[in-house]
Tab-separated table of C-alpha atoms in Angstrom:
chain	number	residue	atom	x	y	z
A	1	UNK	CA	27.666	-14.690	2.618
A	2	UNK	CA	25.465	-17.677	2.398
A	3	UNK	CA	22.174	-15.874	2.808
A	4	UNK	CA	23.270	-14.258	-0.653
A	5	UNK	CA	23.804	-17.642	-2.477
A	6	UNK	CA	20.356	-18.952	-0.971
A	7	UNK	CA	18.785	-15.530	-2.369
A	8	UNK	CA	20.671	-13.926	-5.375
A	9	UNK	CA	17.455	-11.832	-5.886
A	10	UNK	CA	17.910	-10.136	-2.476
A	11	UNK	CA	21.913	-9.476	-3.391
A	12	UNK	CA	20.775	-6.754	-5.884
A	13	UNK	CA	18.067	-5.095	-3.561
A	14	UNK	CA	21.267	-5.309	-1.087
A	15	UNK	CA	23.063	-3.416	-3.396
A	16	UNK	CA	20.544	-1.288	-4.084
A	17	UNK	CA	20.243	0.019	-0.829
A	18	UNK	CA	23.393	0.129	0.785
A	19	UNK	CA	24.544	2.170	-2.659
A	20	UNK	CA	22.224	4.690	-1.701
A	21	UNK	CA	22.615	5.625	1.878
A	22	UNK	CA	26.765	6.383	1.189
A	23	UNK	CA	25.149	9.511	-1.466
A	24	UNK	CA	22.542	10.373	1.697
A	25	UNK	CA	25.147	10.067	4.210
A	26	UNK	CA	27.021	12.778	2.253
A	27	UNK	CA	24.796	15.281	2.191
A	28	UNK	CA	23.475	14.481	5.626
A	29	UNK	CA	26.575	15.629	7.190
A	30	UNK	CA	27.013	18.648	4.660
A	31	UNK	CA	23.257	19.988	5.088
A	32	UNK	CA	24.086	19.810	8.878
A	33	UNK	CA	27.101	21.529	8.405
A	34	UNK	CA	26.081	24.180	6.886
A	35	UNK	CA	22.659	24.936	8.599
A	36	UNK	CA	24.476	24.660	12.055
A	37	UNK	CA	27.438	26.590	11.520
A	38	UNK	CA	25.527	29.266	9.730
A	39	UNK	CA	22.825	29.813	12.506
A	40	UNK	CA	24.444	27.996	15.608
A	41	UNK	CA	20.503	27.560	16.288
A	42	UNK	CA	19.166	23.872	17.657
A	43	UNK	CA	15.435	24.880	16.691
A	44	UNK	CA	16.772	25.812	13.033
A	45	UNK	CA	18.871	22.345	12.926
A	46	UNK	CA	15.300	20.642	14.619
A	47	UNK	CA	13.288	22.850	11.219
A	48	UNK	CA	15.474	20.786	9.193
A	49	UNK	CA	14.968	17.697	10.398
A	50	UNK	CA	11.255	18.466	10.924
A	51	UNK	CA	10.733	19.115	7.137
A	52	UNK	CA	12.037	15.492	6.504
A	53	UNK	CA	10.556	13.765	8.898
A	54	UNK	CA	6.944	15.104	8.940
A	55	UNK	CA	5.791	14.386	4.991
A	56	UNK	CA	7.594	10.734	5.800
A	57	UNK	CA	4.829	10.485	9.015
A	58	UNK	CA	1.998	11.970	7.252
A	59	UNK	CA	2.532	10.406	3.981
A	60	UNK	CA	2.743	6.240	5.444
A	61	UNK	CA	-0.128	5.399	5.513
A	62	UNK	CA	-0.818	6.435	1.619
A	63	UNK	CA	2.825	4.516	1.180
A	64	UNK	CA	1.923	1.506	2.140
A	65	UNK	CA	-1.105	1.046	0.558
A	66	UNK	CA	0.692	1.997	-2.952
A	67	UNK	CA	3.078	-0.184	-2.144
A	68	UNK	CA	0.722	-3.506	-1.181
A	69	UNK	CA	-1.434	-2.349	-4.357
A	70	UNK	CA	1.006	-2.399	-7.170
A	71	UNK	CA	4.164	-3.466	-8.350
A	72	UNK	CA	7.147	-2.943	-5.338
A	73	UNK	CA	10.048	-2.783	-7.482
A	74	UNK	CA	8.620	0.097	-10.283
A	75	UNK	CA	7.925	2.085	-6.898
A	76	UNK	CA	11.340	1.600	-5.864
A	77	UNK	CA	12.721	2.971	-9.300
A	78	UNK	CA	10.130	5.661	-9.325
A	79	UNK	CA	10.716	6.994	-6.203
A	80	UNK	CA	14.358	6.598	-6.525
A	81	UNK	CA	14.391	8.707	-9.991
A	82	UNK	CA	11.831	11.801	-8.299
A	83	UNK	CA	14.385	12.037	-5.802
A	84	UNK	CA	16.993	13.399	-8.062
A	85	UNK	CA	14.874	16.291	-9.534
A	86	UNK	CA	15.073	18.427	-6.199
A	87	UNK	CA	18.421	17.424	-5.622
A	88	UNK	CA	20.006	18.698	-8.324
A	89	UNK	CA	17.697	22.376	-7.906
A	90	UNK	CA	20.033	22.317	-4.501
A	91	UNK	CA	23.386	21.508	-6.427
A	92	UNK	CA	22.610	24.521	-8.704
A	93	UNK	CA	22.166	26.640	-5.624
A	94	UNK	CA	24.989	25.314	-3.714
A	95	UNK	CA	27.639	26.251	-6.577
A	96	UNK	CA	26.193	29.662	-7.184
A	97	UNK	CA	26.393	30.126	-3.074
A	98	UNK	CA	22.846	31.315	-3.193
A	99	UNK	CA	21.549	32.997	0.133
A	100	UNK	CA	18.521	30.414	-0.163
A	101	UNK	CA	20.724	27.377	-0.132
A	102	UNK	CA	18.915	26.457	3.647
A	103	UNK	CA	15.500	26.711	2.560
A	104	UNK	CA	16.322	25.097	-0.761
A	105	UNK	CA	17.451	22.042	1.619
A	106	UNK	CA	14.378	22.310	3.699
A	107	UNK	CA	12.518	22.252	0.827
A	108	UNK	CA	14.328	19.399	-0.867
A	109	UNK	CA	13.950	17.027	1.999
A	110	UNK	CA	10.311	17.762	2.103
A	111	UNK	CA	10.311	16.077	-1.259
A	112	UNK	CA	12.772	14.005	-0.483
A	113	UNK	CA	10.941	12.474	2.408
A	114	UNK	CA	7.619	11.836	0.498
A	115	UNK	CA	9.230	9.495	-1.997
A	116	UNK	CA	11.825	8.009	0.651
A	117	UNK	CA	8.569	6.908	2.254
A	118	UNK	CA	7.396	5.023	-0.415
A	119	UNK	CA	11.038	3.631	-0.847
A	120	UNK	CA	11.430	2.424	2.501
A	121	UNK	CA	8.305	0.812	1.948
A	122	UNK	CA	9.154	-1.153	-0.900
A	123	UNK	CA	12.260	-2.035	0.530
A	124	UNK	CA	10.115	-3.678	3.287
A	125	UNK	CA	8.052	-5.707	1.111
A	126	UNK	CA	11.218	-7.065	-1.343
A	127	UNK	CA	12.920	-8.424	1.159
A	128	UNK	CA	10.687	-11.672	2.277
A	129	UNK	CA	9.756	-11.222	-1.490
A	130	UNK	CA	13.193	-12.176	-2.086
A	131	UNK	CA	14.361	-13.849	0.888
A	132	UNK	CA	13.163	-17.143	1.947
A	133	UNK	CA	11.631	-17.197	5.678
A	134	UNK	CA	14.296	-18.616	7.662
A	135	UNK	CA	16.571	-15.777	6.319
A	136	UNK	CA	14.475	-12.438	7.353
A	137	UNK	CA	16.378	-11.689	10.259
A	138	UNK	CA	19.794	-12.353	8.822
A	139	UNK	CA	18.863	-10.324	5.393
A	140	UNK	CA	17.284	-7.282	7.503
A	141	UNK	CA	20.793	-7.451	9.495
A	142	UNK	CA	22.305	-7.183	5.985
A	143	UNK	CA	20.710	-4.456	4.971
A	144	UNK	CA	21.075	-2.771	8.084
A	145	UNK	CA	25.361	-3.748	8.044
A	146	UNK	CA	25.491	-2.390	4.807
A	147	UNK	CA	23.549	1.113	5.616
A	148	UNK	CA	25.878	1.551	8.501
A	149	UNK	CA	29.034	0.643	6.632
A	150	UNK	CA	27.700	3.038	3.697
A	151	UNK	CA	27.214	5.380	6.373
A	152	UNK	CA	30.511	5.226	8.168
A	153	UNK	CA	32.347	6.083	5.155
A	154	UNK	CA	30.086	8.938	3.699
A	155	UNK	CA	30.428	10.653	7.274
A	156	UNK	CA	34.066	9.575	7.608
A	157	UNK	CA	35.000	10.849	4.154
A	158	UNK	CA	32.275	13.897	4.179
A	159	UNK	CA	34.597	16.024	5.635
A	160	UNK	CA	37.356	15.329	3.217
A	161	UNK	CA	35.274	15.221	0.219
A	162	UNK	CA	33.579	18.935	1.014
A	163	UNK	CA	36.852	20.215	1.599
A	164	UNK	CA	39.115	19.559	-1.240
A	165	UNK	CA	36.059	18.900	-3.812
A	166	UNK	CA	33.533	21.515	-2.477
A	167	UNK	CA	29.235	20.722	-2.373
A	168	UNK	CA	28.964	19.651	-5.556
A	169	UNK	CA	31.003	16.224	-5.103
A	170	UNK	CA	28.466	15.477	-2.337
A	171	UNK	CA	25.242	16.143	-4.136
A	172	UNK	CA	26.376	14.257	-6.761
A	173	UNK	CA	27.471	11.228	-5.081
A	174	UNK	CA	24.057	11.528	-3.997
A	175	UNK	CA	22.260	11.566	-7.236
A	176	UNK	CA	24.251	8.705	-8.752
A	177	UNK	CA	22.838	6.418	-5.969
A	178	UNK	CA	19.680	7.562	-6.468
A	179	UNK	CA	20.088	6.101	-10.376
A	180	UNK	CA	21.651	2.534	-9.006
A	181	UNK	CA	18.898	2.028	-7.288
A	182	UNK	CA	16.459	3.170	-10.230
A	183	UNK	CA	18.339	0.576	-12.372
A	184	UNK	CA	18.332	-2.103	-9.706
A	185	UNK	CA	14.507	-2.071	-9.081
A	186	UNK	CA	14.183	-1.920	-13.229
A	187	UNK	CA	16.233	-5.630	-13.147
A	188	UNK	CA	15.144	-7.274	-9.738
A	189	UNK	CA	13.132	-10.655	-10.164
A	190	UNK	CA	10.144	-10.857	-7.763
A	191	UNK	CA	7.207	-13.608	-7.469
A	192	UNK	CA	4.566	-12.955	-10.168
A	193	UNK	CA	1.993	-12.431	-7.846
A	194	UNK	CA	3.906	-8.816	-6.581
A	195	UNK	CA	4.579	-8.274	-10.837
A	196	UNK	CA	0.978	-8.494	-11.761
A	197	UNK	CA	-0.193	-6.355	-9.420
A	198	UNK	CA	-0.825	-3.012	-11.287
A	199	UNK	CA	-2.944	-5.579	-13.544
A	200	UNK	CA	-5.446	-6.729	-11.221
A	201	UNK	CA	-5.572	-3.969	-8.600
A	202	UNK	CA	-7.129	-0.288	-7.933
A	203	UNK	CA	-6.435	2.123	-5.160
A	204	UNK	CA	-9.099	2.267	-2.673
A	205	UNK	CA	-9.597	4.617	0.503
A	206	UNK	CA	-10.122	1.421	2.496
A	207	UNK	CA	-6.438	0.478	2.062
A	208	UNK	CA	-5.238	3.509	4.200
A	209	UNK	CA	-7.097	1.764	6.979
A	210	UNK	CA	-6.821	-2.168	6.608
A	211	UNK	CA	-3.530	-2.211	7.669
A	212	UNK	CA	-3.851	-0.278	11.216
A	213	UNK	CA	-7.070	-2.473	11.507
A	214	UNK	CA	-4.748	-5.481	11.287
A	215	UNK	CA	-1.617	-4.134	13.552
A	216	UNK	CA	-4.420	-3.343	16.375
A	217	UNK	CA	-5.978	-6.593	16.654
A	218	UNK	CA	-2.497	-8.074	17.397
A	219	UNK	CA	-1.756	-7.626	20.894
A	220	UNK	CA	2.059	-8.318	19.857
A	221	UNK	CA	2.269	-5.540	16.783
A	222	UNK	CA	0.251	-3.265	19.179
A	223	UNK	CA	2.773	-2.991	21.952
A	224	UNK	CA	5.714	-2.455	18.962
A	225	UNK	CA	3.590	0.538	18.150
A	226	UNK	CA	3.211	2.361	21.590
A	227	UNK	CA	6.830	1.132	22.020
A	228	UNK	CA	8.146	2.855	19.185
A	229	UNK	CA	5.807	5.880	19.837
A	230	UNK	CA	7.464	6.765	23.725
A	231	UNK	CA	10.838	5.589	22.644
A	232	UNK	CA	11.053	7.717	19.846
A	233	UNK	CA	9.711	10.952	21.802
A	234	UNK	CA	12.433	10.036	24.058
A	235	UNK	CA	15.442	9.838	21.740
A	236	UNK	CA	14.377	13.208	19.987
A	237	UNK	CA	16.155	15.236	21.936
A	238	UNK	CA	18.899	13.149	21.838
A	239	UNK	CA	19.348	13.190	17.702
A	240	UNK	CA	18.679	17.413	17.806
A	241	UNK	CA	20.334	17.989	20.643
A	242	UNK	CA	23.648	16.179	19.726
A	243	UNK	CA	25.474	19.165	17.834
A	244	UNK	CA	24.565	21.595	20.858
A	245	UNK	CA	26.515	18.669	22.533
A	246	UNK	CA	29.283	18.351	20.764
A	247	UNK	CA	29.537	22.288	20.980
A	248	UNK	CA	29.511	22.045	24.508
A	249	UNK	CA	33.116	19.412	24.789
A	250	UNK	CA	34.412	21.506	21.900
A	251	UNK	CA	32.734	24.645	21.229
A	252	UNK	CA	33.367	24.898	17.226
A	253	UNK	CA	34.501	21.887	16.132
A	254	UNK	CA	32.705	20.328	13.108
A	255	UNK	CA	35.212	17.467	12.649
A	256	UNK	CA	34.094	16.166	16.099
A	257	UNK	CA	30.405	16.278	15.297
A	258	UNK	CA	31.487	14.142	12.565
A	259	UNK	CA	33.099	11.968	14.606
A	260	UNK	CA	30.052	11.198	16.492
A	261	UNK	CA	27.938	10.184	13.605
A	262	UNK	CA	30.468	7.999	12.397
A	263	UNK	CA	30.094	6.570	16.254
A	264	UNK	CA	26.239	6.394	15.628
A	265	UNK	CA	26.946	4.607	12.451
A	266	UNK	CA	29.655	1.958	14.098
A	267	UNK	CA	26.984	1.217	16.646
A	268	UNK	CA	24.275	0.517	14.047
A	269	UNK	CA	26.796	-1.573	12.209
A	270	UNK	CA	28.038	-3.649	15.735
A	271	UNK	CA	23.675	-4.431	16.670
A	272	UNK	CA	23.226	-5.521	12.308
A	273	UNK	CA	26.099	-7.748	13.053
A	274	UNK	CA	25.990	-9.296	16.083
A	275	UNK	CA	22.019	-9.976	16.044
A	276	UNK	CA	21.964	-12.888	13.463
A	277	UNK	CA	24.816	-14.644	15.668
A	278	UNK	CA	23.180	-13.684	18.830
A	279	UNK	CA	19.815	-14.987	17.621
A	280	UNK	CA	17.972	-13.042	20.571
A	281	UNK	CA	13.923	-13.200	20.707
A	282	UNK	CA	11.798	-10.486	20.598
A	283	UNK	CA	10.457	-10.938	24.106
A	284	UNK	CA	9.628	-9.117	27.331
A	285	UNK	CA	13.126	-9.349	28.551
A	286	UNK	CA	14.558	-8.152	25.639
A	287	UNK	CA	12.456	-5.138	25.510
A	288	UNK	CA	13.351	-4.489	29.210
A	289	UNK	CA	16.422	-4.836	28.752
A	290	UNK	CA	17.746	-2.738	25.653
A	291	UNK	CA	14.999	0.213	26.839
A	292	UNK	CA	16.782	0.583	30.354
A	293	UNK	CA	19.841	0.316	28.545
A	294	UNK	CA	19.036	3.665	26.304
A	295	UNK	CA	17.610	5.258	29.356
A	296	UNK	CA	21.004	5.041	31.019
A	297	UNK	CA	23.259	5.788	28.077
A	298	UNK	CA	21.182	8.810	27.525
A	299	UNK	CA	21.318	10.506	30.788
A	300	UNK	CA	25.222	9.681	30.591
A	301	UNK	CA	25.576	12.174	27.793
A	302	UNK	CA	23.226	14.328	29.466
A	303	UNK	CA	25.770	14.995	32.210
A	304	UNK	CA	29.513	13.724	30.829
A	305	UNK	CA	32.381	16.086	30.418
A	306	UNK	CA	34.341	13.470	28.748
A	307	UNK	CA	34.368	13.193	24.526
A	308	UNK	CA	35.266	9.658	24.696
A	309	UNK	CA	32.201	8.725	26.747
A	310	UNK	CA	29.669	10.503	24.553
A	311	UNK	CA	31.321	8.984	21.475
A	312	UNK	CA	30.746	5.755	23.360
A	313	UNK	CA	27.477	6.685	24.643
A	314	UNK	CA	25.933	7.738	20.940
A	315	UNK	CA	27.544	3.694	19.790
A	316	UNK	CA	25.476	2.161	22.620
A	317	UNK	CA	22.681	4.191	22.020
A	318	UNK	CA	22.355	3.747	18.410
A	319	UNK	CA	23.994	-0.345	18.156
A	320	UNK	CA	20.443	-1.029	20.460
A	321	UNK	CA	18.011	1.004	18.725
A	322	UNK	CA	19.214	-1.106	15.499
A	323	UNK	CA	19.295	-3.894	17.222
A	324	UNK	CA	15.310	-3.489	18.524
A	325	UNK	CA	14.418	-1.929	14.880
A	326	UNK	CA	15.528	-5.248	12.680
A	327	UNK	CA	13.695	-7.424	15.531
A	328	UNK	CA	10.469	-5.305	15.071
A	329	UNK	CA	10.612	-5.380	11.398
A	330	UNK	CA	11.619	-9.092	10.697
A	331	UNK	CA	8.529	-9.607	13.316
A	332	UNK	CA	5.876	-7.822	10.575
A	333	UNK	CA	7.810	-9.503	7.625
A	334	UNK	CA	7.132	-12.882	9.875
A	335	UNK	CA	3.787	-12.332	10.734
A	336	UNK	CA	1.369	-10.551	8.103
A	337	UNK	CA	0.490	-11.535	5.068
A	338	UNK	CA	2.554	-9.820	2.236
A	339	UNK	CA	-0.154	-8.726	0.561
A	340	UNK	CA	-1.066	-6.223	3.598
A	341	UNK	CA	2.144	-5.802	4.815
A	342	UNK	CA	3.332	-2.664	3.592
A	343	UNK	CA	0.128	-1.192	4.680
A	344	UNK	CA	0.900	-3.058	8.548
A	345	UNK	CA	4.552	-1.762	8.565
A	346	UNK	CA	3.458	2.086	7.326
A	347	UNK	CA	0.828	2.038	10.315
A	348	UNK	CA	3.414	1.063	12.856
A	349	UNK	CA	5.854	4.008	11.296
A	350	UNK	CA	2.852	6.618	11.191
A	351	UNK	CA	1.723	6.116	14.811
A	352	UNK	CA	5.212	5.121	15.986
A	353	UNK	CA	6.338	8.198	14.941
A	354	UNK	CA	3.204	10.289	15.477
A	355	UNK	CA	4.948	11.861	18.389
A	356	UNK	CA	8.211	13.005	16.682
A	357	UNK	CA	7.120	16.638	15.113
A	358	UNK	CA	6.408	17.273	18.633
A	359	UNK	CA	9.676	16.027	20.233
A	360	UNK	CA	11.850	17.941	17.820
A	361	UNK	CA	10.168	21.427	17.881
A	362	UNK	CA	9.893	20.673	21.690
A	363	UNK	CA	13.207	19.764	21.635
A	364	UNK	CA	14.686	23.322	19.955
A	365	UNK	CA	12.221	25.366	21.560
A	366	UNK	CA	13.038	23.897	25.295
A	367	UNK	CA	16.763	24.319	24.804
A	368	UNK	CA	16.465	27.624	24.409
A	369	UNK	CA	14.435	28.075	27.973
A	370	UNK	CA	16.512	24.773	29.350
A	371	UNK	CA	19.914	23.291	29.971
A	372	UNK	CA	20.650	20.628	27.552
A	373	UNK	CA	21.072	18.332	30.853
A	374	UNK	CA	17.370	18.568	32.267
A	375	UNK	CA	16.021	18.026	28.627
A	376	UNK	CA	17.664	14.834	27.959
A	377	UNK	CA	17.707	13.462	31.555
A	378	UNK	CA	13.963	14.056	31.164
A	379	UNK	CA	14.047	11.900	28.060
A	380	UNK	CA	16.286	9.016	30.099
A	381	UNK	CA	13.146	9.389	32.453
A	382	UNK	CA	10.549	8.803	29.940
A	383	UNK	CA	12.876	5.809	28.384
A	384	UNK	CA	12.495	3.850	32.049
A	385	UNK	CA	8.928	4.796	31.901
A	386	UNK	CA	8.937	2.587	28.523
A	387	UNK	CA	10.985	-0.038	29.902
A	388	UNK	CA	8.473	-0.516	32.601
A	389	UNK	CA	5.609	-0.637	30.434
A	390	UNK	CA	7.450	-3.509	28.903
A	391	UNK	CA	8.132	-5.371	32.053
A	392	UNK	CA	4.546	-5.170	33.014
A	393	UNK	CA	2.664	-5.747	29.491
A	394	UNK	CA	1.192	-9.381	28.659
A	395	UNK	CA	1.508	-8.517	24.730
A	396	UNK	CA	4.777	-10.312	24.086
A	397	UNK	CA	3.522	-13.668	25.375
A	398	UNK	CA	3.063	-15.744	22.311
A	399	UNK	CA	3.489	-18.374	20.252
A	400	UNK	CA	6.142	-19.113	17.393
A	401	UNK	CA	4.342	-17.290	14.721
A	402	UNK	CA	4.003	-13.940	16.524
A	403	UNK	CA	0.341	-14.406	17.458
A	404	UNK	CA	-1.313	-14.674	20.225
A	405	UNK	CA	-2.602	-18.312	21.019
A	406	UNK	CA	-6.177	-17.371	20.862
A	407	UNK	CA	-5.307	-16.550	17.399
C-alpha cells in the first residue's frame, strides 16, 4: 500500500481502472456465452473477437498521437463516456431478445475497441504522470492486480448474475464503470505540462510516425516489438480455441468455460503480484525463459485429457504473459520521453499485434480443416521459435536506462 501514499494521484487512476474491467469482465463472459452456445462455431466466436481487436490495431497509431498531443485525462473521460452509447443500443436489444443481438455485439465492440484504444493509451501515459520513477513497475503490477481481481469476480459471479438477474444486470454493471472512470479522469491531478496541452498543441500527420521512428532506432524496444508480434500469433489459437477446448473435457458445459477464465484471471493476478517482490530484469534470460515456458504449457493443453491440467495450464500461461507485458510496458514508461510516449507504446501495440487478424481468422478457419491438437502444438512450435530468437539476439544487452551504450 505504500506506493499509494507516495502517489495519491495514481490511487484514483487505480480506481479508475480496476472499476472498469469488473463491468467488461461481465459482458465478456455473457457475449461469449451467448455467441458460442448459439452457433457452437470457433470462426463465429474468432468474428467476435476479430471485430474488437482489429479497430484497436488499426486505430494505435492515431491513439497515441492524440494522446501525446493533448490533455490524457479529458481522453480518458471522453473515451470512457462514447463507450456507453453503443452499449446501451445492445441492452435495448438484449431485453427485447432481438434476433440481431450477435451482430449488435459485433458491432458494439467495433466501437468499443476504437475508444478502448485511446483509453488504454491514456492509461499508459498517467501512470509515470502520476507515479514517481522508482514506482513504475510496482504501480503497473497494481493496475494489473486490480484488473485481474476485477476480473476474477466479474467471471466468477457472471454466471450467477445472468442467471437470476438476466443481460441487463451485466450491461449495466458495465455502463456504470464506464461513468467512474469518466468522473475519475474529470478529478485526477496531473503535471501542468500534460494539462496545457490542448493549449499549445495541433495534430499533425507526422505524429503517426515519430513514435515508430523512435521504437526502431532502439535496438531494445525493437526486439519487444517482433517479440510481441510471434508471441502473439502464437497464443491466438490458444485464446479462440479455448471454448472448443473446454467442449472437448465437457462437451456443453458453460460453467466450466467459466471456470477457465477465472483460471486465466488468477494467473494474471499471481505474475501482477509476485513481479514487484521478485524484482526480475527484463533480460535475455528472462525472455528465454518465460517464452519456452508458454511453448510448453501450450502444447500441454493441446494434448491433455485432464480438466485440472488445462485449468492449470491456462494460469501458467496467462500469470507469464502478465508477467512479460508489465516488464515491457514499465520498460517504455522508463525509457521515452513522455511527451512521445504514447505515440512509442501505440507503435509497439500496432506492429505487435499486426499479426493477430490473421491468427484468429486462421485460427477458426483451420479448426474446421484441423484437429484442435496440430493447431496449437503448431503454435507451441512457433513459441520455441521465439524463445530462440531471444537466446540468440544482442538487443537486450544494455545499460540501466534501457539504451544501448552507444546511445
Amino acid at each position: 500500500m505504500s506506493i499509494f501514499k507516495r502517489n495519491p494521484e495514481f490511487l484514483k487512476l487505480w480506481f479508475g481502472t480496476s472499476t472498469s474491467t469488473f463491468g467488461d469482465a461481465l459482458f465478456t463472459i455473457w457475449s461469449v456465452s451467448i455467441v458460442y452456445s448459439s452457433s457452437k462455431s470457433p470462426l463465429l466466436v474468432s468474428l467476435v473477437f476479430l471485430s474488437g481487436m482489429l479497430p484497436d490495431i488499426l486505430f494505435q497509431p492515431i491513439a497515441g498521437a492524440i494522446v501525446d498531443r493533448y490533455n490524457p485525462k479529458k481522453i480518458l473521460s471522453i473515451s470512457a463516456t462514447a463507450q456507453t452509447i453503443p452499449l446501451i443500443g445492445v441492452a435495448l436489444l438484449a431485453y427485447t431478445d432481438s434476433k440481431y443481438l450477435t451482430a449488435s455485439i459485433i458491432i458494439f465492440n467495433v466501437i468499443e475497441s476504437i475508444f478502448n484504444t485511446a483509453y488504454h493509451n491514456s492509461v499508459y501515459v498517467l501512470t509515470p504522470a502520476t507515479t514517481q520513477n522508482e514506482d513504475i513497475v510496482s504501480a503497473n503490477s497494481a493496475i494489473r492486480s486490480a484488473s485481474e481481481i476485477s476480473n476474477i469476480l466479474g467471471f466468477a459471479l457472471g454466471g450467477f448474475l445472468l442467471a437470476h438477474l438476466g443481460s441487463i444486470t451485466a450491461i449495466g454493471i458495465n455502463v456504470a464503470s464506464f461513468a467512474i472512470v469518466a468522473l475519475v479522469g474529470y478529478f485526477l491531478k496531473i503535471p501542468k505540462k500534460l494539462e496545457n496541452r490542448e493549449n499549445e498543441n495541433s495534430f499533425q500527420l507526422n505524429d503517426l510516425l515519430l513514435g515508430f521512428k523512435y521504437t526502431i532506432k532502439i535496438k531494445r524496444l525493437r526486439f519487444f516489438i517482433i517479440w510481441a508480434a510471434v508471441g502473439n500469433l502464437a497464443l491466438a489459437p490458444v485464446m479462440i480455441l479455448l471454448p472448443s477446448v473446454v467442449d472437448r473435457l465437457h462437451p456443453g458445459n458453460e460453467a466450466l468455460l467459466g471456470l477457465h477464465y477465472v483460471s486465466m484471471s488468477i494467473g494474471g493476478l499471481l505474475g501482477s503480484l509476485t513481479l514487484p517482490l521478485l524484482k526480475l530484469p527484463a533480460d535475455k534470460k528472462f525472455f528465454v525463459v518465460s517464452t519456452s515456458f508458454l511453448a510448453l504449457f501450450t502444447a500441454v493443453i493441446a494434448f491433455t485429457s485432464h480438466t485440472s491440467l488445462s485449468l492449470v495450464c491456462v494460469c501458467m500461461i496467462s500469470m507469464t504473459m502478465v508477467v512479460s507485458s508489465i516488464q515491457v510496458v514499465s520498460e517504455f514508461q522508463k525509457t521515452v520521453d513522455i511527451d512521445i510516449l504514447g505515440k512509442s507504446i501505440s507503435s509497439f501495440e500496432f506492429f505487435g499485434s499486426l499479426g493477430l487478424p490473421f491468427a484468429i481468422i486462421a485460427s477458426g478457419f483451420f479448426s474446421t480443416v484441423f484437429s484442435i491438437e496440430s493447431i496449437l502444438l503448431w503454435a507451441a512450435v512457433l513459441l520455441l521459435a521465439v524463445a530462440t530468437y531471444a537466446m540468440v539476439s544482442d538487443s537486450l544487452k544494455t545499460n540501466s536506462t534501457g539504451l544501448e551504450p552507444s546511445e
